[in-house]
mmCIF file of C-alpha atoms in Angstrom:
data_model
loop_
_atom_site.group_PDB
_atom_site.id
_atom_site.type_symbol
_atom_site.label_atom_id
_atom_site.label_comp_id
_atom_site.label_asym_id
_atom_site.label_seq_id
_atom_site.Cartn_x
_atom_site.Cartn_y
_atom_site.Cartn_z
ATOM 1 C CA UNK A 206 115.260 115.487 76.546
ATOM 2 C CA UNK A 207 115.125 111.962 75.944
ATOM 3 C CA UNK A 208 114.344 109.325 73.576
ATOM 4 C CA UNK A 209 110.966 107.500 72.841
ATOM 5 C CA UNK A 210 109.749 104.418 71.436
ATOM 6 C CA UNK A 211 106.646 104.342 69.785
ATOM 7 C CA UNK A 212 104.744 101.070 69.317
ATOM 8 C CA UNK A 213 101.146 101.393 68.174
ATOM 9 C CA UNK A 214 99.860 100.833 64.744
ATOM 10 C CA UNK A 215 97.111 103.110 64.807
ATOM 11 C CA UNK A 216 98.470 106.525 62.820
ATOM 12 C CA UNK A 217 96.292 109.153 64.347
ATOM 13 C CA UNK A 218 97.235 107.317 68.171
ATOM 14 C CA UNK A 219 101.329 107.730 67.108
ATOM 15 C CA UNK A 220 101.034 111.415 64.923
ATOM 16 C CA UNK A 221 98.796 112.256 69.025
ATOM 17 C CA UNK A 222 102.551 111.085 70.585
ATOM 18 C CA UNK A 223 104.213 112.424 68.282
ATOM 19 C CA UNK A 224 103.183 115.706 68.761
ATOM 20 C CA UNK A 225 102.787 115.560 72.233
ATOM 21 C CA UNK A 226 106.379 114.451 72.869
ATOM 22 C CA UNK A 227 108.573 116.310 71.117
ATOM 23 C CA UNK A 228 106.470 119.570 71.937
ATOM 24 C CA UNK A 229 107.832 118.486 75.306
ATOM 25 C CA UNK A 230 111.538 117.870 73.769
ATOM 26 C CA UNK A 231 111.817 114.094 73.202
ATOM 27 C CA UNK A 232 113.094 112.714 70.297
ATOM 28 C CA UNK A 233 110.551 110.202 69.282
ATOM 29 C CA UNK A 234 111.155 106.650 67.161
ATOM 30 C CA UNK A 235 107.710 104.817 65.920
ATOM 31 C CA UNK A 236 107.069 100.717 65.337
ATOM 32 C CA UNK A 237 103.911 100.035 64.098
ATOM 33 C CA UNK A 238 104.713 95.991 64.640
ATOM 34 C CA UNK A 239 106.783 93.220 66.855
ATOM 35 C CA UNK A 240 109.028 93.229 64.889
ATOM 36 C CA UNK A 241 109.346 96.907 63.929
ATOM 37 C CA UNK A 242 109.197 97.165 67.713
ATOM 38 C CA UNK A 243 112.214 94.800 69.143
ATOM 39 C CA UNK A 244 114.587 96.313 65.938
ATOM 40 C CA UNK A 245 114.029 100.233 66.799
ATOM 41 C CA UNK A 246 114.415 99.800 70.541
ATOM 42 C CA UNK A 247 117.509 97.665 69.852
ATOM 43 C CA UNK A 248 118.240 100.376 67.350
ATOM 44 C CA UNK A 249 118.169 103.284 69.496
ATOM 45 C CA UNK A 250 118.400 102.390 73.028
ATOM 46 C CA UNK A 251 115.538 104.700 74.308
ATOM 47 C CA UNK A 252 114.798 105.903 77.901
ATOM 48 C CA UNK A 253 111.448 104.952 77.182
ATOM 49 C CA UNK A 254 108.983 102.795 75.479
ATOM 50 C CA UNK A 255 105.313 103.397 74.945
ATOM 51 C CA UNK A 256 103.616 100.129 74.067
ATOM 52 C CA UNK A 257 100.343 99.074 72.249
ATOM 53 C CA UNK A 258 99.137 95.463 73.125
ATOM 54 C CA UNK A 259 96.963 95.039 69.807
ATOM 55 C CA UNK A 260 99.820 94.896 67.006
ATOM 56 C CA UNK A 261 99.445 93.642 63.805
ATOM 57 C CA UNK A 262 101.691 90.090 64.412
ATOM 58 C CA UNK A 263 101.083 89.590 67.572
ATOM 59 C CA UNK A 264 100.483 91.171 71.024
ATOM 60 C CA UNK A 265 102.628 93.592 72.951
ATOM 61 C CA UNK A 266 103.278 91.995 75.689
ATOM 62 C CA UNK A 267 105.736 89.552 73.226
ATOM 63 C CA UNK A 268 107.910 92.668 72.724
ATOM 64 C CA UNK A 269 107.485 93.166 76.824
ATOM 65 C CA UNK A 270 108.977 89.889 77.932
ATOM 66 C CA UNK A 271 111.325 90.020 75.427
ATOM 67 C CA UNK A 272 112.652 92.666 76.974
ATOM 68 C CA UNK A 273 112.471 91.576 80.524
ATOM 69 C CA UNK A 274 114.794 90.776 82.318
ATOM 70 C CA UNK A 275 117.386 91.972 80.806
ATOM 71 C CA UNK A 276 116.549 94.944 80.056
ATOM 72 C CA UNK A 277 115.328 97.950 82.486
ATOM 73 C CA UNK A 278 114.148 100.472 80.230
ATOM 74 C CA UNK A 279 110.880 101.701 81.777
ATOM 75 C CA UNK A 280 107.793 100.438 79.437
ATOM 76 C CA UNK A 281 104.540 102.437 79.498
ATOM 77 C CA UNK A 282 101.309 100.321 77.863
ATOM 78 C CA UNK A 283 99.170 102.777 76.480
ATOM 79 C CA UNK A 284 96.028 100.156 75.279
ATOM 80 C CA UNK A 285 92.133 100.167 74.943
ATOM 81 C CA UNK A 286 91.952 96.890 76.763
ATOM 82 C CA UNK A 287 90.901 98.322 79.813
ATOM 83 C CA UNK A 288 89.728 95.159 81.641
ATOM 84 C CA UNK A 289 91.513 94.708 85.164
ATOM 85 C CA UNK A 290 93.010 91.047 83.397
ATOM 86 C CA UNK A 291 95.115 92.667 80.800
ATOM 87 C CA UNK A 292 96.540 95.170 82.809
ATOM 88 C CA UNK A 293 97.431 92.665 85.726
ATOM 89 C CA UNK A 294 99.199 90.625 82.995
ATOM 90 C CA UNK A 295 100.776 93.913 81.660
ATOM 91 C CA UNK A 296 102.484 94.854 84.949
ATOM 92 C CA UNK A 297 103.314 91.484 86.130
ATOM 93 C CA UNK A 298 105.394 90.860 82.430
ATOM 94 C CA UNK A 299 107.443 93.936 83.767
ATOM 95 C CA UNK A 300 105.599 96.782 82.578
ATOM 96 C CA UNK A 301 105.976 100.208 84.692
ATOM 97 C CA UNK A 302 102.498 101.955 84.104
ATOM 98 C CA UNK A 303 99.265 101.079 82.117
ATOM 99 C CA UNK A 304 97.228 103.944 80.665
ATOM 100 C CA UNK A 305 93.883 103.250 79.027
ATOM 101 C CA UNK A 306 92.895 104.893 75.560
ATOM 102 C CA UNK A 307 91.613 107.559 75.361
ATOM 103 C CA UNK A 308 93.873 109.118 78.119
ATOM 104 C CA UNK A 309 94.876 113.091 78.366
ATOM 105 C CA UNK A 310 97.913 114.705 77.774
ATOM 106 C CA UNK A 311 98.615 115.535 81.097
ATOM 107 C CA UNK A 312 98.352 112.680 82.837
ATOM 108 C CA UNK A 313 100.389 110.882 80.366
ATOM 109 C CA UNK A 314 103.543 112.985 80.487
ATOM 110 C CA UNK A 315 103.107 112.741 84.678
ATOM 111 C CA UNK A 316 103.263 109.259 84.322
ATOM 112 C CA UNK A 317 106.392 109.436 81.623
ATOM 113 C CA UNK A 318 108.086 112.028 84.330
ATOM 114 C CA UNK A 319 107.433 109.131 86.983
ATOM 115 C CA UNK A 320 108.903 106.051 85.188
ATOM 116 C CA UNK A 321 112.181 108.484 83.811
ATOM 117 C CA UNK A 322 113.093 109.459 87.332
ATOM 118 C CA UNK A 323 111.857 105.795 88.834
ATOM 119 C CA UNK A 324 114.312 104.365 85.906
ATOM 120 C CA UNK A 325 117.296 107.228 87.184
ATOM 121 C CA UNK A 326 117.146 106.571 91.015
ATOM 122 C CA UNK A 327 117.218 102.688 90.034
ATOM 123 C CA UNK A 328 120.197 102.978 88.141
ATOM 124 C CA UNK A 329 122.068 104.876 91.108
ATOM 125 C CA UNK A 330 121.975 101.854 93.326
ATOM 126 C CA UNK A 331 120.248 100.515 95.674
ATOM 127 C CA UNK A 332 117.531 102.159 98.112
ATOM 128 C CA UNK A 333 118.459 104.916 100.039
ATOM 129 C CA UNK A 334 118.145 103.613 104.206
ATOM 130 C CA UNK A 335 115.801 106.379 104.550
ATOM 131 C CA UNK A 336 113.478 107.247 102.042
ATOM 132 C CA UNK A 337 111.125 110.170 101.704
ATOM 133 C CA UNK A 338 107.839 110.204 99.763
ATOM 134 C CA UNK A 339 105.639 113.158 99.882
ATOM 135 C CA UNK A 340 105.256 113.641 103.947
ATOM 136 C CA UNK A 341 106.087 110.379 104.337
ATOM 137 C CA UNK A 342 109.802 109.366 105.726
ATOM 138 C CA UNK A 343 110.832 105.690 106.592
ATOM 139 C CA UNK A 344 114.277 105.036 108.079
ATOM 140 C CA UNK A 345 114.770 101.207 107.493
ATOM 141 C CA UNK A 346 117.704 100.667 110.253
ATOM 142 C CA UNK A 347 115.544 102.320 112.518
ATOM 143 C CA UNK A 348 112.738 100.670 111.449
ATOM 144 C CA UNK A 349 110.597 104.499 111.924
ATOM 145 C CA UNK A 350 108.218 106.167 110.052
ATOM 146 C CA UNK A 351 107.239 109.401 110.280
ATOM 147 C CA UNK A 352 104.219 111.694 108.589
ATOM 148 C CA UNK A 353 104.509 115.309 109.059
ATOM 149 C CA UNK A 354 107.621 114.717 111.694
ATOM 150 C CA UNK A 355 105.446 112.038 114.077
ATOM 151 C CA UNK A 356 105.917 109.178 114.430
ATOM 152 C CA UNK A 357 103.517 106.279 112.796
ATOM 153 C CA UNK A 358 103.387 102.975 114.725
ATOM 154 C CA UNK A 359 102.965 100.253 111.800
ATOM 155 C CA UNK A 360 103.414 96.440 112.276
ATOM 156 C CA UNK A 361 106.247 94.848 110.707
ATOM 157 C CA UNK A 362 103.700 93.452 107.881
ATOM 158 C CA UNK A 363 102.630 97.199 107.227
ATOM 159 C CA UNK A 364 106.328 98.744 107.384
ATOM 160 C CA UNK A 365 107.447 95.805 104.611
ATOM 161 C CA UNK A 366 104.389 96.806 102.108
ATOM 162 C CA UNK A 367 105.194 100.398 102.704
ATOM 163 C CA UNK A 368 108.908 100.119 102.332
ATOM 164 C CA UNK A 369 108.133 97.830 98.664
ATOM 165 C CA UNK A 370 105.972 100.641 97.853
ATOM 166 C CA UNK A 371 108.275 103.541 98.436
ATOM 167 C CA UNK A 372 110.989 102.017 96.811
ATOM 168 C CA UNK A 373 109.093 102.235 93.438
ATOM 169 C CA UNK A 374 107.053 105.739 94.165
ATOM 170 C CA UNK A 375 104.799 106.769 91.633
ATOM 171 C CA UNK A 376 104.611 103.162 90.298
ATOM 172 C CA UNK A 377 101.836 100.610 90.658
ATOM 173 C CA UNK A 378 102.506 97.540 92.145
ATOM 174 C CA UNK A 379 100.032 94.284 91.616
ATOM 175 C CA UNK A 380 98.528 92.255 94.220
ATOM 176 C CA UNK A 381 100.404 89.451 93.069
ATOM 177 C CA UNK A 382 104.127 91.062 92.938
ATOM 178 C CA UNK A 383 103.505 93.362 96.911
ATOM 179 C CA UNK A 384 101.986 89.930 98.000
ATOM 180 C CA UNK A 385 105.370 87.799 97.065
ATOM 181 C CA UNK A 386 108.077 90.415 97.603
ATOM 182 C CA UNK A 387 106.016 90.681 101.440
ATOM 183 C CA UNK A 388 105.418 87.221 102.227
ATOM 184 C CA UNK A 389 107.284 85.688 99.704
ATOM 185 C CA UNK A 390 107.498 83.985 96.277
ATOM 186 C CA UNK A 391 105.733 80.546 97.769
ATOM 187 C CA UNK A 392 103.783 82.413 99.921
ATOM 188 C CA UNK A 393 99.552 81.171 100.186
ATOM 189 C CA UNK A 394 98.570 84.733 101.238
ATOM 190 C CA UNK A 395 96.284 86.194 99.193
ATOM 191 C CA UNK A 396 94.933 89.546 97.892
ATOM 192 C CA UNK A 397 92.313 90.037 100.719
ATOM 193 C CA UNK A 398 94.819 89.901 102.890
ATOM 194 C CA UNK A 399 97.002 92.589 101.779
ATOM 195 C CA UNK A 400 93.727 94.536 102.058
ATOM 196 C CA UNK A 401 93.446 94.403 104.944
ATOM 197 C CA UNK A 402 96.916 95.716 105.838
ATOM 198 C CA UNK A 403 96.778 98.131 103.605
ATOM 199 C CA UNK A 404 93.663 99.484 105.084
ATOM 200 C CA UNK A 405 95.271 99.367 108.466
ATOM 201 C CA UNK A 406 98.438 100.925 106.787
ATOM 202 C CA UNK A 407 97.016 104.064 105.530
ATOM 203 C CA UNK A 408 95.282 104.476 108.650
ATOM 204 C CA UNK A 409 97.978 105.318 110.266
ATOM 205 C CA UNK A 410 99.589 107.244 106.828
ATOM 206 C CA UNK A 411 97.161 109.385 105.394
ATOM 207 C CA UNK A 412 94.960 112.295 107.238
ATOM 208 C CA UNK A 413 92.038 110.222 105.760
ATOM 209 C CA UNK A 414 91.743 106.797 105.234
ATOM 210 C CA UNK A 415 88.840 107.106 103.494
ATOM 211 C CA UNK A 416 90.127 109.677 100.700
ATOM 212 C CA UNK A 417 93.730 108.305 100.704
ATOM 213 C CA UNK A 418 95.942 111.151 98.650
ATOM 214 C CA UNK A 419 99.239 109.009 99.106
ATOM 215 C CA UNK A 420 98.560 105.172 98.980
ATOM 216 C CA UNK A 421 95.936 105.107 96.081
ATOM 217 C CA UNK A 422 94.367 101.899 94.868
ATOM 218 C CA UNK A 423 94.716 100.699 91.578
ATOM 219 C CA UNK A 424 90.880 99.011 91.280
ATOM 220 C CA UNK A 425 91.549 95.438 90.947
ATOM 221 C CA UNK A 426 94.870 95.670 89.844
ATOM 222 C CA UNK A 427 97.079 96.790 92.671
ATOM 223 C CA UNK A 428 98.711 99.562 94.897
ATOM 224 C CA UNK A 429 100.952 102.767 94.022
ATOM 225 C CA UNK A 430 102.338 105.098 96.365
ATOM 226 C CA UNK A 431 101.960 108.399 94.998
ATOM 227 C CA UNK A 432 105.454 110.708 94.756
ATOM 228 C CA UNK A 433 103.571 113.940 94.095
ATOM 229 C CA UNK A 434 100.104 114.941 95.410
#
């Protein structure tokens, strides 16, 4: 069980969470504004926040970068912008996940399972030195990867995106944020080139490149590496 903020002003979107939520336990707040928003999540400290962009006095992503960087708890945007813009600007303010309306039930509390255990194996430390995702096992001092117990030959380039990657599993990751925690933050690289080693990386990853079931893209947005098929 754990505790939701609600910030959407729409009453049929937030009676939909509502209901959805605590049918699956949670004990659910609502904010229907800014302001509303940044006093209940003060207010009750929750382990997560789902977040409209359109609010009545002002946009959502005010109440996101408020929040950022001090705080950590895991923010969902659940908006019917849906152009690749606003959700690029989403994740890199610090959101965690960006579902467009009208979105299902179950794909919503997958991603809510994702962020709640991404937010508890943050707060335990730092990475593990050998992390497993799905078939998928990287031993950093060793500087190995494995699939299925063989080995994967990747180039330092492609064992640095897939290390980023699996430290966040289940989270998507924007051009812009794999591209400077890779290269750097005054790196000139650009997008097409992380294309390029991504397509090289799940090569060598996934049983086919061309259906990729762990390293999915996020069309024009980004990268996640997928913690459950």
């Amino acid at each position: 069980m754990s505790t939701v903020v609600i910030v959407d002003d729409d009453p049929h979107v937030r009676r939909f969470l509502r209901a959805t939520l605590t049918g699956h336990g949670h004990v659910v707040f609502e904010a229907t504004t800014v302001a509303e928003a940044r006093a209940a999540i003060a207010e009750h400290q929750p382990a997560i926040v789902l977040l409209d962009l359109g609010l009545p006095d002002g946009d959502g992503l005010t109440v996101l970068r408020s929040l950022r960087p001090d705080s950590k708890v895991p923010v969902i945007v659940l908006s019917a912008r849906g152009q690749e813009g606003d959700k690029v600007a989403a994740l890199d303010s610090g959101a965690d996940d960006y579902l467009t309306k009208p979105f299902g039930t179950g794909e919503l509390m997958a991603r809510i399972r994702v962020a709640l255990r991404h937010a508890t194996d943050a707060g335990s430390g730092p990475a593990p030195e050998v992390m497993e995702v799905g078939p998928i096992r990287i031993d950093q001092p060793r500087h190995e990867v494995t699939v299925n117990g063989t080995v994967a030959r990747l180039t330092p380039i492609e064992f640095k995106i897939l290390v980023e990657l699996a430290r966040q599993p289940g989270r998507v990751l924007t051009h812009r944020a794999l591209v400077r925690a890779v290269w750097g933050a005054t790196s000139t690289e650009q997008s097409h080139t992380l294309r390029v080693h991504v397509a090289a990386l799940r090569r060598k990853i996934e049983r086919d490149s061309a259906r990729p079931q762990w390293l999915v893209t996020e069309a024009g947005v980004g990268y996640r590496l997928r913690d459950e098929a």
